[in-house]
């Protein structure tokens, strides 16, 4: 983008942020902090403008809205549904999950012709039940973020998809409604409640993206016995074990420090002004859509329907939920928890253009896990499982094959074949 165009785009974004808070004086301290948020958004916007052209600002609002409606009407993403269930967290919060089970095998068909291969650890050992893969989504998303992985595994592998507290179809966190701060440890205990309800027996593979990866780490930290006895594999996708306060978001160091400094307090204030903020979000929807694309994807050729799908998930997360979980994410530090899964086959996957959980964080996780495959995809952003689903799916199948072999579980040959194809590719780019 030419320097002049970048400057004009940045200025437009800053002005939009200011416009969203132009009535700040009417809300006293809340309004003052909302004004600070406008400046913070402007800092982020300037960084975004320096890196990409926010094309949404050059398209008429009516045209944009009509395009959104058309994409929403034709969008199949997030439409896959499974057998619903509810787990109850320690504070009484109801956590919604869905199970995709394997298709029933026809007993009249010999096992080898059904495409299943059973591998056992030793002769005479009893056949183990199939793997259950539990998917944990990230901050401001929901279980549908794994749409492409679900599409592939559906009917082949038993899988559990759940909405983290206050996200998707799960209940608003009861402890948070009573003023108790959210923590990543609490999310780890939520995962244990889901596992106990939806997958009480058999080997597990835990898959976590972003905050979901943090959830898996907290689970391992608090329930090491369960990890030793049941966890056969772990996938960490676009996540971090800690030190998130060092992330620059692709901004100059001064802008990054300013954002880290003001964001917690500003979000806390805005979390108490839900109606006001939600109206403001609608006012600057085009600006936010550009920022979402900037911080979700790394390449310019993302399917517009996929980009819109990501927007919808993020837009559906209320500002008070965003506010209450942000401090928990910034405080997250679970490097030592990785010791509990050192002996477990693992996949650590990231994109080189992830501005929220940079690939260096994934490299640090993999360095702690001797059995981890590190895969770093070039020109790919934070929502790597949506941006590069074929590659992510292939490497995930490779992990499932390694996990199944480790515990003697059965796995479809079609899944193994995808994993074998991934094993023949270059696993990482330079870090």
Short mmCIF file of N, CA and C in Angstrom, two decimals, residues 53 106 169 279 290 419:
data_model
loop_
_atom_site.label_atom_id
_atom_site.label_comp_id
_atom_site.label_asym_id
_atom_site.label_seq_id
_atom_site.Cartn_x
_atom_site.Cartn_y
_atom_site.Cartn_z
N UNK A 53 -4.53 -3.25 2.99
CA UNK A 53 -5.56 -2.29 2.59
C UNK A 53 -6.88 -2.77 3.14
N UNK A 106 -21.25 -52.41 10.02
CA UNK A 106 -22.13 -53.51 9.64
C UNK A 106 -21.47 -54.82 10.05
N UNK A 169 -23.38 -21.71 22.61
CA UNK A 169 -24.62 -22.15 23.24
C UNK A 169 -24.46 -22.46 24.72
N UNK A 279 -24.10 -1.03 20.57
CA UNK A 279 -24.55 -0.07 19.55
C UNK A 279 -23.35 0.51 18.82
N UNK A 290 -12.69 -5.11 9.08
CA UNK A 290 -11.34 -5.04 8.52
C UNK A 290 -10.29 -5.49 9.51
N UNK A 419 -2.91 -38.72 7.18
CA UNK A 419 -1.78 -38.48 8.07
C UNK A 419 -0.46 -38.86 7.45
#
